[in-house]
PDB file of C-alpha atoms in Angstrom:
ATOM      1  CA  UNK J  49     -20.365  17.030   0.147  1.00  0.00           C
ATOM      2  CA  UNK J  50     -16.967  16.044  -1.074  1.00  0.00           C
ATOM      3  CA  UNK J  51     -15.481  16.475   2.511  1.00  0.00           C
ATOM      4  CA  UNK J  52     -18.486  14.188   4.557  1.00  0.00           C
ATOM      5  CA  UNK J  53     -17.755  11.959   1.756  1.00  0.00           C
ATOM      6  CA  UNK J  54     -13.899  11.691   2.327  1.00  0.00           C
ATOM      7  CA  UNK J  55     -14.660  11.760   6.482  1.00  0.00           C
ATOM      8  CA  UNK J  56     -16.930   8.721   5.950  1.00  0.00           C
ATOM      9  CA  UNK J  57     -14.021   6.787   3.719  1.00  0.00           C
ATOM     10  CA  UNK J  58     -11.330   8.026   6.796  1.00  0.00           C
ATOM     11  CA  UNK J  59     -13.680   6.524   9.510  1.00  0.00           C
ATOM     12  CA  UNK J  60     -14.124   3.164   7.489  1.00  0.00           C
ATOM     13  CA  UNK J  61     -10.582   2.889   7.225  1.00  0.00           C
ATOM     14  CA  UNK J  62     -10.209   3.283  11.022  1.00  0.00           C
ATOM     15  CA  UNK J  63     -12.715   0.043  11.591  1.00  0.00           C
ATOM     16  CA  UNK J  64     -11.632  -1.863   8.300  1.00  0.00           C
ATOM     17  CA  UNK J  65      -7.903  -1.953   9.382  1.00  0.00           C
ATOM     18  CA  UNK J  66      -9.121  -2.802  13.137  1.00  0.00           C
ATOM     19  CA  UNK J  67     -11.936  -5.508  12.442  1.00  0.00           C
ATOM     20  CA  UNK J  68     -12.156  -8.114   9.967  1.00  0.00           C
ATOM     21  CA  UNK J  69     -14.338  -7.236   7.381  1.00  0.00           C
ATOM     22  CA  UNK J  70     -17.306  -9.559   8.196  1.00  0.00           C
ATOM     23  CA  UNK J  71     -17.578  -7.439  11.847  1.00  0.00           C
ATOM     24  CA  UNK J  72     -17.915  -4.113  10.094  1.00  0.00           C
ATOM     25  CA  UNK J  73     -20.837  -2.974   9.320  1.00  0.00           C
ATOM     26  CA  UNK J  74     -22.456   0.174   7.813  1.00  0.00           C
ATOM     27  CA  UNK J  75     -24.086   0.868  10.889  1.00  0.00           C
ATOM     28  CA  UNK J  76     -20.887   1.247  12.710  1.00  0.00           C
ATOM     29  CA  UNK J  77     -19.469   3.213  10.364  1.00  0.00           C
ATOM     30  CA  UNK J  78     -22.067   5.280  10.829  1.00  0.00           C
ATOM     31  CA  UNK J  79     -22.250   5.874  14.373  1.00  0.00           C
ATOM     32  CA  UNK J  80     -18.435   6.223  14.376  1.00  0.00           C
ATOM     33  CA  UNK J  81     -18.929   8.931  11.809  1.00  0.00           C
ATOM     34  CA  UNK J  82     -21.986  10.743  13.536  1.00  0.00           C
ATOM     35  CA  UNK J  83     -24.228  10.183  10.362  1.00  0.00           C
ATOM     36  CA  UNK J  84     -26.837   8.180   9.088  1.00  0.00           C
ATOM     37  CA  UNK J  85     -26.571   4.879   7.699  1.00  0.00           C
ATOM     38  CA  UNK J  86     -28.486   5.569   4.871  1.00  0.00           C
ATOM     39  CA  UNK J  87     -25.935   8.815   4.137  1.00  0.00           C
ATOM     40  CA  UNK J  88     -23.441   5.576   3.155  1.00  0.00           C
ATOM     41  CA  UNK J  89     -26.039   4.037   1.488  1.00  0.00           C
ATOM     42  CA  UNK J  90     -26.961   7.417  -0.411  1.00  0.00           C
ATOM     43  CA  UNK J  91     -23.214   7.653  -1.287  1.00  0.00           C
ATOM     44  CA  UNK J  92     -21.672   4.122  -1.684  1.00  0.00           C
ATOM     45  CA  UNK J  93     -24.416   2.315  -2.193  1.00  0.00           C
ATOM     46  CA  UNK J  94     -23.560  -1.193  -0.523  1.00  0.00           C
ATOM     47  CA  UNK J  95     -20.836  -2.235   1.741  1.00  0.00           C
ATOM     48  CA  UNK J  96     -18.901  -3.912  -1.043  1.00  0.00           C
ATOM     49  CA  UNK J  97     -18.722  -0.553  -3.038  1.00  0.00           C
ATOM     50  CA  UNK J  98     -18.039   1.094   0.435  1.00  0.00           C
ATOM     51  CA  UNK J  99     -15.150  -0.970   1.130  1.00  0.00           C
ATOM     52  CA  UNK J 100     -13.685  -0.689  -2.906  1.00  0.00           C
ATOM     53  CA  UNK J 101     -13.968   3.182  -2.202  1.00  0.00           C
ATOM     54  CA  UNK J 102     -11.997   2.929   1.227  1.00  0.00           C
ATOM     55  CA  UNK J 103      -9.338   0.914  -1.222  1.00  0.00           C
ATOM     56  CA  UNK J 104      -9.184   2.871  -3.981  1.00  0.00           C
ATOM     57  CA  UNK J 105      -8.751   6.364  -2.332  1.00  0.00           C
ATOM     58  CA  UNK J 106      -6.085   4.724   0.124  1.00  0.00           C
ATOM     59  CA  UNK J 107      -3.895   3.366  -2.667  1.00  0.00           C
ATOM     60  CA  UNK J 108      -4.673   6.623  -4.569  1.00  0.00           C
ATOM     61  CA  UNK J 109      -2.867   8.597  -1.755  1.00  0.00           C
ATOM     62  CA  UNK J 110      -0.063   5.855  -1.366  1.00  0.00           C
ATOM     63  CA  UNK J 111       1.326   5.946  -4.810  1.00  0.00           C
ATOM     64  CA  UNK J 112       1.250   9.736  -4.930  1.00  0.00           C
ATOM     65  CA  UNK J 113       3.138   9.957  -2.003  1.00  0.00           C
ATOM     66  CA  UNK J 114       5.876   7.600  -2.709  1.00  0.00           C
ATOM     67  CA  UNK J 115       5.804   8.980  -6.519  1.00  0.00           C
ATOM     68  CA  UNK J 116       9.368  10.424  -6.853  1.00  0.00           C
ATOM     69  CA  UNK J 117      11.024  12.956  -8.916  1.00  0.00           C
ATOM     70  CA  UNK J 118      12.789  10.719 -11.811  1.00  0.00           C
ATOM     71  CA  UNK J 119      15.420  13.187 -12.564  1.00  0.00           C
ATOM     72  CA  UNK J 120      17.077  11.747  -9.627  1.00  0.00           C
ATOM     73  CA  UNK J 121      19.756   9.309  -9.936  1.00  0.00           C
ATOM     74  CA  UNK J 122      18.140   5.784  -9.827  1.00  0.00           C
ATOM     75  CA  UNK J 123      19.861   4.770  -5.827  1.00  0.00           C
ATOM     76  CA  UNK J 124      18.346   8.817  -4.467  1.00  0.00           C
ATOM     77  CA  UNK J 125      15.151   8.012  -6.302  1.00  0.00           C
ATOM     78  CA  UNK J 126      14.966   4.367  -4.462  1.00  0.00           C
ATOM     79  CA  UNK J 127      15.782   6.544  -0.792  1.00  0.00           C
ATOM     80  CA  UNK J 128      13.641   9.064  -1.567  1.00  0.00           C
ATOM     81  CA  UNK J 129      10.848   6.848  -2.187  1.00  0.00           C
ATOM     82  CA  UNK J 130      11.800   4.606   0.384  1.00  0.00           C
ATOM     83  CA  UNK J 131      11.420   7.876   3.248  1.00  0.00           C
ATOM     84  CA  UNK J 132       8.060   8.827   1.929  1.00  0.00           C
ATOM     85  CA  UNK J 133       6.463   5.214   1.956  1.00  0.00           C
ATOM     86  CA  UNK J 134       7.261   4.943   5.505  1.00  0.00           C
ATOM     87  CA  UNK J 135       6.034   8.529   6.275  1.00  0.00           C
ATOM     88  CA  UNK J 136       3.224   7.554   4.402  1.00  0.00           C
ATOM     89  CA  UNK J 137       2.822   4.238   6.739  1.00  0.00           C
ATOM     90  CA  UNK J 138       3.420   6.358   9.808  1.00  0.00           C
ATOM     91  CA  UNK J 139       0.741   9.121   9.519  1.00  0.00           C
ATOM     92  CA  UNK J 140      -2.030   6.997   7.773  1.00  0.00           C
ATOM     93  CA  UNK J 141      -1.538   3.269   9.242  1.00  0.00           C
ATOM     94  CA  UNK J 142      -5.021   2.265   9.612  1.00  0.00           C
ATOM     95  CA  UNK J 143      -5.661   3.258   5.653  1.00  0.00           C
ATOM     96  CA  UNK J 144      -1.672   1.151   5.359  1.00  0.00           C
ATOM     97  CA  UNK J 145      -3.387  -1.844   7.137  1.00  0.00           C
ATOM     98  CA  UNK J 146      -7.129  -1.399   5.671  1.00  0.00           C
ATOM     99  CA  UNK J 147      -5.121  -1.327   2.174  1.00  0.00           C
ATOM    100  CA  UNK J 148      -2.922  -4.579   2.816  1.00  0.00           C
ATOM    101  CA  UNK J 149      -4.765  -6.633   4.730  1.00  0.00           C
ATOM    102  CA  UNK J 150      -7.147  -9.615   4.025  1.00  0.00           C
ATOM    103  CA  UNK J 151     -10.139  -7.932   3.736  1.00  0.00           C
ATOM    104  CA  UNK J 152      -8.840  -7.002  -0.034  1.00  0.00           C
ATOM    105  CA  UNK J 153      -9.134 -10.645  -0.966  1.00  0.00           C
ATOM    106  CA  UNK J 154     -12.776 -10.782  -0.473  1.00  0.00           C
ATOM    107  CA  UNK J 155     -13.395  -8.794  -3.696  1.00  0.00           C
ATOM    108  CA  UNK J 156     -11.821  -9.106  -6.718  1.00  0.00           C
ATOM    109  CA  UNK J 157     -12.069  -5.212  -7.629  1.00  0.00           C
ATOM    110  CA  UNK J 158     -10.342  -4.604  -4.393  1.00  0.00           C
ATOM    111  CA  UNK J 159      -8.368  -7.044  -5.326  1.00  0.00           C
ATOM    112  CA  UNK J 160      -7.353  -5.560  -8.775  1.00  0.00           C
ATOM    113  CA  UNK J 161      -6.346  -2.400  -7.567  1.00  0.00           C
ATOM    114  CA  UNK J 162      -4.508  -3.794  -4.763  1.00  0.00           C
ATOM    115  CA  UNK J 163      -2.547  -6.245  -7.499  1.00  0.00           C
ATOM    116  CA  UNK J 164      -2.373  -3.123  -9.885  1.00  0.00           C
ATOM    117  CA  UNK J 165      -0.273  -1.068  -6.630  1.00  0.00           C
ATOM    118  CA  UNK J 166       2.106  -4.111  -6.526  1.00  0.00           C
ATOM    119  CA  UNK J 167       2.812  -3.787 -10.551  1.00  0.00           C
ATOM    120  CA  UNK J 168       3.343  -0.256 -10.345  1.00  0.00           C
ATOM    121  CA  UNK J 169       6.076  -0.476  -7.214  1.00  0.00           C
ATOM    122  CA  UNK J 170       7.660  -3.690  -8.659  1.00  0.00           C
ATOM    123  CA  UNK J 171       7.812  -1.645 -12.288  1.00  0.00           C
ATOM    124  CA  UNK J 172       9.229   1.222 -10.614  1.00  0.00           C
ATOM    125  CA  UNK J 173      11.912  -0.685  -8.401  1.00  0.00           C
ATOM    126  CA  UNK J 174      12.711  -2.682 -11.930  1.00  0.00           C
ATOM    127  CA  UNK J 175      13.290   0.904 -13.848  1.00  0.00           C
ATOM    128  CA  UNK J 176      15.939   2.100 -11.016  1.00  0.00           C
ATOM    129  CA  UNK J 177      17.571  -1.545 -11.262  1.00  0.00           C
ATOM    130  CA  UNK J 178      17.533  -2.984 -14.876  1.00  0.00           C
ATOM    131  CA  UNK J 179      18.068  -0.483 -17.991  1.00  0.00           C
ATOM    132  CA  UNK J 180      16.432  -2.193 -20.979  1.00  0.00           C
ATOM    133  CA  UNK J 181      13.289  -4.947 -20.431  1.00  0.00           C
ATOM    134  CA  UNK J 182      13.433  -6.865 -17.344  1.00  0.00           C
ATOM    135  CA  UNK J 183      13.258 -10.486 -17.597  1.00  0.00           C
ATOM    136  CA  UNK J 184      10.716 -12.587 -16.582  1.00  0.00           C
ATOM    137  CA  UNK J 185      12.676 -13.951 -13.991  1.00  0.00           C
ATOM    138  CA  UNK J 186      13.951 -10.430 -13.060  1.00  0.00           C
ATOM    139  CA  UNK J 187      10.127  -9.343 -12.568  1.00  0.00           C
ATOM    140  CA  UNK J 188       9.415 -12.033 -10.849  1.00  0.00           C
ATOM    141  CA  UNK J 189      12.038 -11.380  -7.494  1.00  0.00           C
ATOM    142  CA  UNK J 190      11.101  -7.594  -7.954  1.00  0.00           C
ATOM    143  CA  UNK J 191       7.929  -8.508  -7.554  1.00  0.00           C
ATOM    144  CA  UNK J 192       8.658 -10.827  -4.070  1.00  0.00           C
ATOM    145  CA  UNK J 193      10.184  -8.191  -2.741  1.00  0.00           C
ATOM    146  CA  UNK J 194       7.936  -5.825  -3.161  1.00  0.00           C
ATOM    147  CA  UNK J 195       5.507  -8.386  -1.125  1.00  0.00           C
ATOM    148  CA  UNK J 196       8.698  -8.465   1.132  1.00  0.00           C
ATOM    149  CA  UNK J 197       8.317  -5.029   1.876  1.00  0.00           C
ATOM    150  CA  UNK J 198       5.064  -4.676   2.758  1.00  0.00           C
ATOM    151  CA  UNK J 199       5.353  -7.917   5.133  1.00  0.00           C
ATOM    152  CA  UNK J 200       8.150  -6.079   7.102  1.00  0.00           C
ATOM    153  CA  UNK J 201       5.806  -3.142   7.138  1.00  0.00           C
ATOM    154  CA  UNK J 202       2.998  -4.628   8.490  1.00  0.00           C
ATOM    155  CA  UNK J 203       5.119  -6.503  11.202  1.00  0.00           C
ATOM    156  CA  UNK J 204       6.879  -3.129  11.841  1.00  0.00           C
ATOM    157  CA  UNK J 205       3.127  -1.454  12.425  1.00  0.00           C
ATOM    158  CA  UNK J 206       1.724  -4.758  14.556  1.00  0.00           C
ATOM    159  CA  UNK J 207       4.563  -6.071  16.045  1.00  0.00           C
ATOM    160  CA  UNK J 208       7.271  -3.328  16.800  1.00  0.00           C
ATOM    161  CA  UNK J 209      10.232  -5.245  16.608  1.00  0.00           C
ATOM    162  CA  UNK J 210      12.082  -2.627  15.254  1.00  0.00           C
ATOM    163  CA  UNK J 211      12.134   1.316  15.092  1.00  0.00           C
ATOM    164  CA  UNK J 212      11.591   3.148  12.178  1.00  0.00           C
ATOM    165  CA  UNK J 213      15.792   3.322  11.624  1.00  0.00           C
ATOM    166  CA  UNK J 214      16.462  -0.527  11.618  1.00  0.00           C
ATOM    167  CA  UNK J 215      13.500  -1.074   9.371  1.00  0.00           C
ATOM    168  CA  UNK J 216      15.066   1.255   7.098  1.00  0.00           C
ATOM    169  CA  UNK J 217      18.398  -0.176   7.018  1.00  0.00           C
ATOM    170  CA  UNK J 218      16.649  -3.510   6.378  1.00  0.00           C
ATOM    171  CA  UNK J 219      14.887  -2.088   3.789  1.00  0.00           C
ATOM    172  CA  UNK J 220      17.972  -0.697   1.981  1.00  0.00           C
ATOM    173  CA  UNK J 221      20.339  -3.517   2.518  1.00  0.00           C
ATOM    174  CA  UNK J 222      17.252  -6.020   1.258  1.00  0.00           C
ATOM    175  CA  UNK J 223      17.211  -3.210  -2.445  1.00  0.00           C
ATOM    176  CA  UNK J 224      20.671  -3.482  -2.455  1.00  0.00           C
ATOM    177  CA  UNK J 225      20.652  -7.342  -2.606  1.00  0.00           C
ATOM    178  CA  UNK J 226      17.895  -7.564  -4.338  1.00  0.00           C
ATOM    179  CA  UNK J 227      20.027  -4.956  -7.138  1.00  0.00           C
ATOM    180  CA  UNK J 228      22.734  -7.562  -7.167  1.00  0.00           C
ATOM    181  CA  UNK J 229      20.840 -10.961  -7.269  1.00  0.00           C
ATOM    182  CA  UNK J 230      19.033  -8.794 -10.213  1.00  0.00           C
ATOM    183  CA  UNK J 231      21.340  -7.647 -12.002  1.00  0.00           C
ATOM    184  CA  UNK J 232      23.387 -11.290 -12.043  1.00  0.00           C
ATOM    185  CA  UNK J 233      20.209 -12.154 -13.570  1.00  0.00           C
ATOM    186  CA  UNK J 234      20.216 -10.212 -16.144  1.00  0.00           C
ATOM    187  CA  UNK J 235      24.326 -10.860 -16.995  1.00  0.00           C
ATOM    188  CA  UNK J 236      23.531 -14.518 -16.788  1.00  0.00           C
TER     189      UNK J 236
END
């Protein structure tokens, strides 16, 4: 049961992160998936709740697989997580895109969780920056830059401009300007 459930969220993914949400419907999902509507129905019970599901799991697997060992010193924690969020966009980038994209701002509880991922990656870029409370203003371009990322990320998916190497070193040099502009924050 678990396992149709989990194929049906996969498959929704797929068509979310393809179509806009107003061209999906259950019944594609469905045929895509081999089942019956009313098995979504049965499960999810609307599209709505169908779509928060298709969220939720998504983001559920993206924060555990950029969650890093914090033993690490704060720069190999920032690396490590850095490798593992773009592995992570690389072998699941319709459930990247389905988790990103507009469709999220059609519902606020999609919305929430969506807004709760950005607070926990902006919290855990602030810990390997600032030691002691961050400032508003610190949170704030922590916080844009987080958004930053997943802009360059999307691009990188859609548009190809770069390989997986530049975006990386793009990524890095962005942290370690971001770690200055920060920390001058904080000093100020």
């Amino acid at each position: 049961m678990a396992a149709r459930r989990d194929e049906l969220l996969r498959v929704g993914s797929v068509l979310f992160a393809t179509r806009p949400y107003d061209e999906v419907w259950i019944e594609h999902v469905a045929r895509e998936a081999g089942v019956s509507s009313a098995l979504i129905y049965h499960y999810f019970g609307n599209k709505k709740t169908f779509v928060g599901e298709i969220v939720r799991r998504d983001s559920e697997s993206f924060l555990r697989a950029i969650t890093v060992d914090t033993a690490l010193p704060p720069y190999e924690q920032f690396l490590t997580s850095l490798d593992a969020y773009l592995d992570h966009i690389e072998q699941h980038p319709h459930a990247y895109i389905a988790m990103t994209r507009g469709l999220a701002s059609t519902d606020p509880e999609v919305r929430e969780i969506l807004d709760s991922n950005r607070a926990v990656v902006t919290e855990h870029t602030l810990k390997r920056i600032v030691s002691g409370t961050p400032t508003p203003a610190q949170r704030m371009i922590a916080r844009a830059w987080v958004v930053y990322i997943v802009d360059m990320c999307m691009a990188w998916l859609f548009d190809s401009i770069v390989d997986r190497a530049e975006l990386r070193d793009l990524l890095i040099r962005s942290y370690d300007a971001l770690s200055g502009v920060i920390t001058d924050i904080g000093s100020a």
